[in-house]
Amino acid sequence: MARLFHLAGLLAISALALPVLEVTRDDTVVTRSCRIVIPPGTVIADANTNGVLHVAADRITLEFAPGSELRGAPPGTPWDTLRGIGVRIEGRRHVTIRGARVHGFFNGLVATRADGLRIEGGDFSDNYRQRLRSTPQAEDGADWLFPHHNDTVKWRDQYGGAVCVEESRRVTIRGVRVRRGQNGILLDRVTDSQVYDNDCSFLSGWGLALWRSSRNVISRNAFDFCVRGHVEGVYNRGQDSAGILCFEQSSDNVFVENSATHGGDGFFGFAGREALGELWLEAERERLRRETGRPDVDEWIRVPPAVARDFSARGCNRNVLIGNDFSYAPAHGIELTFSEGNVFARNRLVENAICGIWGGYSSDTLIAENLIEGNGGMAYGLERGGINMEHAAGNRILANTFRNNKCAVHLWWDNDAALLRSPGVAGNYRGVTGNVIAGNTFIVDAGHPFTNLRPGEKLIVLQLRDDGTNNVRDNVYAANTVRLELTNAVEFAVKAGTEPRLEGAMPRYHLPRVKALGQTRPVGARPHLRGRDKIVMDEWGPWDHESPLVRAVGTAAGERAWEVFGVRALRAELRGERDGLELTRAPGPTDRSEILRLRAAPGVRPFEVALFGDNFQQVLRGTLLATTWEVVFFSWKTGPDPRQDPAGWHRLADGSAAVHVRVGALDFNYGWGGPRDLGLGEAVAQHGPGGDHFGMIARTRLTLPAGRWRFRTLSDDGVRVQVNGRPVIENWTWHGPTRDEGFFEHPAAGEVEVTVEHFEIDGYAVLQLDVEPAG
């Protein structure tokens, strides 16, 4: 103990001995070790976006004094308007940044070619994050992240990051905290480095992202609630957010004892476009087009054996994921595709919405001693349950515990002829062969909400699909009472209540010996936040379950509602014109939440609601539209395509198969269903169209005050809005969830007729309309 006090004293003396540098202006250059002091309340904008604080010497230490904050914009500035870089390091070695507090920038810290960099402690919260357009009612496709092109469009320039390190070796990042941002730590071509004891949680993108980064140790970090694109029970997309992102030939990394729960994926790994050979394919197509003069040349593409061998060694390979918690993801606990030789061991994979592990085109993966429980609760398609692997070979699934998954293990094959043209796929492809499933324990608890099994009912334990040509073979099945006899079987099931037993010899395996770095224990540190229902999103990202949060939760006929979380002593009052408006309050879904509901009499009524609480204040503004819509639903599955014959499509609304209904608001979150699933009455439920190839036409008449009015839609697919016969919005195309707006100039107060037309082709569908004063 005396030695510890002596060491602490030496560190304090060393800190006091550093010369002081007061930072008050942009482009401050640092050439020697110093203590950074920034006067309280100072805001320094990065006017030229190249950094406020520039480190311009090797082997120096910058230590931030207590209370000093490098801030690029005033508190309260919208996060999506933040610009510039706080700290910039370029071409400098063995720099130490200690205790930095950097806020209000697009990127907190950017270091390039900074071998030996050390970032110790500090807070990089409140830097850039995107304003999300998805709502509790519907997803907006504009919110998807696209991490596949970091070589040409850098993540830090496109999406921002709290700490961004590029082209560096032997880097150490420890003790960093990030909140209220989009991305935490971005590593681009970083090798032989250590990242531990950091907490980058409750972000709207990635907690940690690696690009072409190998031989790193990632240990005992919290990357929880790095998520977007999820509303429990409504949609679960993830939108390529993740606790840990591992892309484009990031290999030989060790991920040990990290907590990455509630991420879009817990761990999202992908070999990369170059690794698959997509760049080679693009060049080959261009060559063949020049030689043949034809636009479609795929049938002539042949991958030379030497090219296939070259690409076969690429991917995100030989990574070790051991002792981590990858649970409660809207998509997958672990997704690692087109890669080989990886190890997933002793991880916790619980209640991920689609599946615990997705390993398409993976090979020679060891999946051992994991807890894989309750996965597949919001699954769709062929991916659902515990382990899902398409076109996978040589994988060993050993000694895992499977409990109450929709399907414990699902291996399958399908026709991916186009993908098999890619040299990175062709070079590794062995079909669906040599997979071993042995020594696992499959548990089914009758009455579990995912299974709801009764005696005699079955839960799918293994599902093996192929084309009937013996692509599934050489497996050893264990811990079941039923043998698989046909190699092209569709289902392999066990009955509830049967006793498992081992059949066949248990293959030997050895787990890599890894040592965790750091002093924290993030796995299991947030037990009160278990479950996907704890993912609560607003327009900026996930709620941290501590700060106040207000989010809109729906519209109805002349009604708007909000959930208010984490506000003590909440007060709410109407301001401005109150005639025809009624504000009510009710308890919310948790003990720290309330529901506010604002109702309006018929008409179009702007509103303003002021909210107050302990250390909290917010104003809600908008417009309520209370009217009655005459709506007709109809199928065009066998009729004219609305894009090619709008008039013919329109005539279907007058046919005998069309269904008419009156509604108070155009707020149709169809999801993957159709009008039948919206609860619009018996006629629609019984006779309305299904989820694909349906149309809707809605009309209403309403009185608008004079002025300029904005009409907004969220649609998937085509939408058209007319006011008094004049087009206001026209997006008559096949598209994902998309927002459009148009304007109507009303010269004098009076009644107008509004017509909204919408068509759906297939897949996900949504239609929403809002009207508000343009001012």
Tab-separated table of N, CA and C in Angstrom, residues 62-166:
chain	number	residue	atom	x	y	z
A	62	LEU	N	0.487	15.149	-23.757
A	62	LEU	CA	-0.477	16.218	-23.530
A	62	LEU	C	-1.452	15.738	-22.463
A	63	GLU	N	-1.471	16.450	-21.353
A	63	GLU	CA	-2.364	16.086	-20.262
A	63	GLU	C	-3.354	17.221	-20.039
A	64	PHE	N	-4.655	16.906	-20.103
A	64	PHE	CA	-5.678	17.921	-19.906
A	64	PHE	C	-5.866	18.166	-18.419
A	65	ALA	N	-5.849	19.437	-18.016
A	65	ALA	CA	-6.087	19.797	-16.625
A	65	ALA	C	-7.528	19.492	-16.250
A	66	PRO	N	-7.806	19.153	-14.996
A	66	PRO	CA	-9.184	18.892	-14.559
A	66	PRO	C	-10.094	20.075	-14.894
A	67	GLY	N	-11.255	19.783	-15.473
A	67	GLY	CA	-12.214	20.825	-15.809
A	67	GLY	C	-12.005	21.481	-17.154
A	68	SER	N	-10.887	21.211	-17.805
A	68	SER	CA	-10.623	21.810	-19.121
A	68	SER	C	-11.276	20.970	-20.209
A	69	GLU	N	-12.055	21.631	-21.072
A	69	GLU	CA	-12.755	20.959	-22.152
A	69	GLU	C	-12.444	21.649	-23.472
A	70	LEU	N	-12.065	20.860	-24.465
A	70	LEU	CA	-11.894	21.385	-25.817
A	70	LEU	C	-13.242	21.230	-26.515
A	71	ARG	N	-13.893	22.368	-26.756
A	71	ARG	CA	-15.263	22.342	-27.265
A	71	ARG	C	-15.341	23.121	-28.569
A	72	GLY	N	-15.898	22.467	-29.611
A	72	GLY	CA	-15.976	23.086	-30.918
A	72	GLY	C	-17.270	23.794	-31.219
A	73	ALA	N	-18.286	23.613	-30.381
A	73	ALA	CA	-19.577	24.272	-30.566
A	73	ALA	C	-20.241	24.398	-29.200
A	74	PRO	N	-21.106	25.384	-29.003
A	74	PRO	CA	-21.743	25.566	-27.694
A	74	PRO	C	-22.602	24.361	-27.328
A	75	PRO	N	-22.752	24.078	-26.022
A	75	PRO	CA	-23.663	23.007	-25.604
A	75	PRO	C	-25.063	23.260	-26.162
A	76	GLY	N	-25.732	22.187	-26.559
A	76	GLY	CA	-27.063	22.323	-27.132
A	76	GLY	C	-27.085	22.456	-28.639
A	77	THR	N	-25.913	22.629	-29.277
A	77	THR	CA	-25.868	22.664	-30.739
A	77	THR	C	-26.312	21.311	-31.286
A	78	PRO	N	-27.221	21.290	-32.272
A	78	PRO	CA	-27.646	19.989	-32.809
A	78	PRO	C	-26.452	19.158	-33.262
A	79	TRP	N	-26.468	17.888	-32.880
A	79	TRP	CA	-25.316	17.024	-33.145
A	79	TRP	C	-25.030	16.876	-34.636
A	80	ASP	N	-26.066	16.929	-35.476
A	80	ASP	CA	-25.831	16.714	-36.905
A	80	ASP	C	-25.289	17.945	-37.609
A	81	THR	N	-25.100	19.051	-36.893
A	81	THR	CA	-24.493	20.251	-37.491
A	81	THR	C	-23.044	20.432	-37.062
A	82	LEU	N	-22.505	19.534	-36.246
A	82	LEU	CA	-21.140	19.691	-35.739
A	82	LEU	C	-20.123	19.435	-36.851
A	83	ARG	N	-19.013	20.186	-36.813
A	83	ARG	CA	-18.005	20.107	-37.854
A	83	ARG	C	-16.604	20.141	-37.235
A	84	GLY	N	-15.619	19.738	-38.025
A	84	GLY	CA	-14.228	19.905	-37.634
A	84	GLY	C	-13.683	18.788	-36.767
A	85	ILE	N	-12.421	18.972	-36.354
A	85	ILE	CA	-11.663	17.994	-35.574
A	85	ILE	C	-11.140	18.684	-34.323
A	86	GLY	N	-11.206	17.995	-33.202
A	86	GLY	CA	-10.686	18.572	-31.969
A	86	GLY	C	-9.171	18.493	-31.884
A	87	VAL	N	-8.630	17.279	-31.865
A	87	VAL	CA	-7.182	17.048	-31.740
A	87	VAL	C	-6.708	16.328	-33.000
A	88	ARG	N	-5.619	16.822	-33.616
A	88	ARG	CA	-5.084	16.227	-34.844
A	88	ARG	C	-3.621	15.850	-34.648
A	89	ILE	N	-3.318	14.574	-34.931
A	89	ILE	CA	-1.951	14.059	-34.862
A	89	ILE	C	-1.645	13.423	-36.210
A	90	GLU	N	-0.542	13.818	-36.843
A	90	GLU	CA	-0.220	13.265	-38.155
A	90	GLU	C	1.296	13.098	-38.274
A	91	GLY	N	1.700	11.833	-38.493
A	91	GLY	CA	3.108	11.554	-38.718
A	91	GLY	C	3.975	11.734	-37.476
A	92	ARG	N	3.388	11.611	-36.299
A	92	ARG	CA	4.147	11.756	-35.041
A	92	ARG	C	4.105	10.459	-34.258
A	93	ARG	N	5.230	10.119	-33.618
A	93	ARG	CA	5.364	8.834	-32.942
A	93	ARG	C	5.425	9.015	-31.432
A	94	HIS	N	4.893	8.000	-30.725
A	94	HIS	CA	4.985	7.905	-29.265
A	94	HIS	C	4.411	9.157	-28.598
A	95	VAL	N	3.226	9.544	-29.036
A	95	VAL	CA	2.491	10.654	-28.418
A	95	VAL	C	1.519	10.071	-27.402
A	96	THR	N	1.411	10.721	-26.244
A	96	THR	CA	0.454	10.319	-25.220
A	96	THR	C	-0.545	11.457	-25.007
A	97	ILE	N	-1.845	11.112	-25.074
A	97	ILE	CA	-2.931	12.052	-24.779
A	97	ILE	C	-3.628	11.528	-23.540
A	98	ARG	N	-3.617	12.314	-22.483
A	98	ARG	CA	-4.119	11.826	-21.197
A	98	ARG	C	-5.250	12.728	-20.693
A	99	GLY	N	-6.384	12.106	-20.362
A	99	GLY	CA	-7.484	12.823	-19.720
A	99	GLY	C	-8.166	13.849	-20.602
A	100	ALA	N	-8.151	13.659	-21.911
A	100	ALA	CA	-8.751	14.650	-22.818
A	100	ALA	C	-10.273	14.650	-22.680
A	101	ARG	N	-10.845	15.835	-22.760
A	101	ARG	CA	-12.299	16.006	-22.820
A	101	ARG	C	-12.583	16.859	-24.051
A	102	VAL	N	-13.133	16.192	-25.077
A	102	VAL	CA	-13.281	16.820	-26.396
A	102	VAL	C	-14.733	16.664	-26.834
A	103	HIS	N	-15.416	17.781	-27.076
A	103	HIS	CA	-16.842	17.758	-27.386
A	103	HIS	C	-17.143	18.754	-28.504
A	104	GLY	N	-18.224	18.493	-29.221
A	104	GLY	CA	-18.740	19.469	-30.170
A	104	GLY	C	-18.031	19.502	-31.509
A	105	PHE	N	-17.462	18.364	-31.951
A	105	PHE	CA	-16.784	18.283	-33.240
A	105	PHE	C	-17.378	17.144	-34.071
A	106	PHE	N	-17.059	17.117	-35.361
A	106	PHE	CA	-17.420	15.972	-36.193
A	106	PHE	C	-16.554	14.775	-35.804
A	107	ASN	N	-15.265	15.004	-35.586
A	107	ASN	CA	-14.345	13.987	-35.070
A	107	ASN	C	-13.651	14.540	-33.841
A	108	GLY	N	-13.656	13.762	-32.751
A	108	GLY	CA	-12.997	14.245	-31.543
A	108	GLY	C	-11.489	14.279	-31.682
A	109	LEU	N	-10.894	13.144	-32.056
A	109	LEU	CA	-9.445	13.039	-32.235
A	109	LEU	C	-9.180	12.223	-33.484
A	110	VAL	N	-8.255	12.696	-34.327
A	110	VAL	CA	-7.844	11.964	-35.529
A	110	VAL	C	-6.324	11.846	-35.503
A	111	ALA	N	-5.831	10.612	-35.540
A	111	ALA	CA	-4.386	10.353	-35.547
A	111	ALA	C	-4.049	9.488	-36.759
A	112	THR	N	-3.085	9.937	-37.572
A	112	THR	CA	-2.671	9.227	-38.783
A	112	THR	C	-1.160	9.008	-38.737
A	113	ARG	N	-0.742	7.773	-39.041
A	113	ARG	CA	0.686	7.416	-38.982
A	113	ARG	C	1.274	7.838	-37.640
A	114	ALA	N	0.670	7.306	-36.594
A	114	ALA	CA	1.031	7.703	-35.225
A	114	ALA	C	1.441	6.468	-34.429
A	115	ASP	N	2.509	5.811	-34.838
A	115	ASP	CA	2.994	4.616	-34.148
A	115	ASP	C	3.274	4.936	-32.680
A	116	GLY	N	2.889	3.972	-31.820
A	116	GLY	CA	3.163	4.141	-30.396
A	116	GLY	C	2.229	5.111	-29.695
A	117	LEU	N	1.153	5.540	-30.339
A	117	LEU	CA	0.197	6.461	-29.722
A	117	LEU	C	-0.434	5.826	-28.494
A	118	ARG	N	-0.608	6.634	-27.449
A	118	ARG	CA	-1.320	6.213	-26.248
A	118	ARG	C	-2.416	7.238	-25.950
A	119	ILE	N	-3.639	6.754	-25.825
A	119	ILE	CA	-4.762	7.588	-25.401
A	119	ILE	C	-5.248	7.003	-24.085
A	120	GLU	N	-5.048	7.760	-23.009
A	120	GLU	CA	-5.314	7.251	-21.666
A	120	GLU	C	-6.413	8.086	-21.021
A	121	GLY	N	-7.558	7.454	-20.786
A	121	GLY	CA	-8.660	8.152	-20.147
A	121	GLY	C	-9.251	9.226	-21.042
A	122	GLY	N	-10.181	9.963	-20.480
A	122	GLY	CA	-10.777	11.060	-21.217
A	122	GLY	C	-12.217	10.793	-21.610
A	123	ASP	N	-12.890	11.853	-22.009
A	123	ASP	CA	-14.296	11.797	-22.387
A	123	ASP	C	-14.458	12.450	-23.755
A	124	PHE	N	-14.955	11.669	-24.725
A	124	PHE	CA	-15.155	12.158	-26.085
A	124	PHE	C	-16.638	12.105	-26.445
A	125	SER	N	-17.476	12.487	-25.510
A	125	SER	CA	-18.923	12.483	-25.728
A	125	SER	C	-19.360	13.727	-26.480
A	126	ASP	N	-20.611	13.689	-26.948
A	126	ASP	CA	-21.265	14.852	-27.567
A	126	ASP	C	-20.522	15.352	-28.791
A	127	ASN	N	-20.069	14.413	-29.615
A	127	ASN	CA	-19.593	14.760	-30.947
A	127	ASN	C	-20.641	14.297	-31.964
A	128	TYR	N	-20.327	14.354	-33.239
A	128	TYR	CA	-21.333	14.212	-34.300
A	128	TYR	C	-22.180	12.953	-34.166
A	129	ARG	N	-23.464	13.098	-34.463
A	129	ARG	CA	-24.333	11.963	-34.762
A	129	ARG	C	-25.458	12.422	-35.687
A	130	GLN	N	-25.867	11.510	-36.526
A	130	GLN	CA	-26.888	11.762	-37.540
A	130	GLN	C	-28.261	11.897	-36.880
A	131	ARG	N	-29.101	12.765	-37.441
A	131	ARG	CA	-30.502	12.816	-37.022
A	131	ARG	C	-31.243	11.694	-37.750
A	132	LEU	N	-31.761	10.738	-37.014
A	132	LEU	CA	-32.402	9.565	-37.594
A	132	LEU	C	-33.834	9.891	-38.020
A	133	ARG	N	-34.276	9.204	-39.079
A	133	ARG	CA	-35.603	9.468	-39.610
A	133	ARG	C	-36.569	8.318	-39.341
A	134	SER	N	-36.064	7.190	-38.869
A	134	SER	CA	-36.956	6.111	-38.469
A	134	SER	C	-37.712	6.520	-37.208
A	135	THR	N	-38.913	6.016	-37.080
A	135	THR	CA	-39.773	6.365	-35.951
A	135	THR	C	-40.242	5.089	-35.257
A	136	PRO	N	-40.907	5.216	-34.103
A	136	PRO	CA	-41.467	4.009	-33.484
A	136	PRO	C	-42.504	3.302	-34.352
A	137	GLN	N	-43.033	3.999	-35.362
A	137	GLN	CA	-44.049	3.392	-36.210
A	137	GLN	C	-43.457	2.735	-37.451
A	138	ALA	N	-42.350	3.272	-37.977
A	138	ALA	CA	-41.854	2.769	-39.256
A	138	ALA	C	-40.382	3.074	-39.422
A	139	GLU	N	-39.703	2.174	-40.153
A	139	GLU	CA	-38.294	2.384	-40.495
A	139	GLU	C	-38.169	3.337	-41.677
A	140	ASP	N	-37.084	4.094	-41.711
A	140	ASP	CA	-36.743	4.915	-42.863
A	140	ASP	C	-35.427	4.387	-43.428
A	141	GLY	N	-35.433	3.982	-44.697
A	141	GLY	CA	-34.248	3.390	-45.307
A	141	GLY	C	-33.057	4.318	-45.367
A	142	ALA	N	-33.283	5.635	-45.229
A	142	ALA	CA	-32.165	6.579	-45.278
A	142	ALA	C	-31.244	6.444	-44.079
A	143	ASP	N	-31.647	5.725	-43.047
A	143	ASP	CA	-30.834	5.604	-41.835
A	143	ASP	C	-29.767	4.513	-41.926
A	144	TRP	N	-29.771	3.707	-42.984
A	144	TRP	CA	-28.801	2.616	-43.067
A	144	TRP	C	-27.379	3.157	-43.168
A	145	LEU	N	-26.468	2.497	-42.464
A	145	LEU	CA	-25.040	2.757	-42.612
A	145	LEU	C	-24.478	1.854	-43.713
A	146	PHE	N	-23.419	2.312	-44.384
A	146	PHE	CA	-22.784	1.521	-45.441
A	146	PHE	C	-21.278	1.514	-45.198
A	147	PRO	N	-20.803	0.513	-44.437
A	147	PRO	CA	-19.384	0.510	-44.050
A	147	PRO	C	-18.438	-0.114	-45.060
A	148	HIS	N	-18.900	-0.405	-46.284
A	148	HIS	CA	-18.122	-1.239	-47.201
A	148	HIS	C	-17.073	-0.485	-48.018
A	149	HIS	N	-17.014	0.837	-47.944
A	149	HIS	CA	-16.182	1.601	-48.880
A	149	HIS	C	-15.181	2.503	-48.162
A	150	ASN	N	-14.622	2.071	-47.078
A	150	ASN	CA	-13.753	2.938	-46.282
A	150	ASN	C	-12.449	3.299	-46.996
A	151	ASP	N	-12.056	2.537	-48.009
A	151	ASP	CA	-10.846	2.903	-48.756
A	151	ASP	C	-11.050	4.179	-49.568
A	152	THR	N	-12.260	4.404	-50.037
A	152	THR	CA	-12.522	5.558	-50.909
A	152	THR	C	-13.241	6.685	-50.182
A	153	VAL	N	-14.155	6.355	-49.285
A	153	VAL	CA	-14.856	7.364	-48.476
A	153	VAL	C	-14.635	6.994	-47.019
A	154	LYS	N	-13.731	7.696	-46.361
A	154	LYS	CA	-13.335	7.292	-45.017
A	154	LYS	C	-14.520	7.390	-44.058
A	155	TRP	N	-14.590	6.390	-43.187
A	155	TRP	CA	-15.639	6.408	-42.180
A	155	TRP	C	-15.650	7.727	-41.425
A	156	ARG	N	-14.474	8.224	-41.048
A	156	ARG	CA	-14.429	9.426	-40.221
A	156	ARG	C	-14.950	10.644	-40.977
A	157	ASP	N	-14.795	10.664	-42.298
A	157	ASP	CA	-15.298	11.784	-43.080
A	157	ASP	C	-16.792	11.654	-43.378
A	158	GLN	N	-17.284	10.432	-43.440
A	158	GLN	CA	-18.678	10.207	-43.788
A	158	GLN	C	-19.577	10.141	-42.558
A	159	TYR	N	-19.105	9.444	-41.511
A	159	TYR	CA	-19.948	9.174	-40.353
A	159	TYR	C	-19.432	9.769	-39.054
A	160	GLY	N	-18.202	10.219	-39.024
A	160	GLY	CA	-17.645	10.776	-37.807
A	160	GLY	C	-17.238	9.711	-36.806
A	161	GLY	N	-16.360	10.099	-35.889
A	161	GLY	CA	-15.921	9.189	-34.848
A	161	GLY	C	-15.344	9.957	-33.678
A	162	ALA	N	-15.512	9.433	-32.473
A	162	ALA	CA	-14.957	10.095	-31.298
A	162	ALA	C	-13.434	10.019	-31.311
A	163	VAL	N	-12.886	8.822	-31.537
A	163	VAL	CA	-11.437	8.605	-31.604
A	163	VAL	C	-11.147	7.833	-32.883
A	164	CYS	N	-10.384	8.431	-33.799
A	164	CYS	CA	-10.099	7.829	-35.099
A	164	CYS	C	-8.583	7.673	-35.253
A	165	VAL	N	-8.124	6.440	-35.438
A	165	VAL	CA	-6.686	6.174	-35.597
A	165	VAL	C	-6.485	5.443	-36.913
A	166	GLU	N	-5.499	5.906	-37.698
A	166	GLU	CA	-5.295	5.386	-39.043
A	166	GLU	C	-3.811	5.078	-39.284
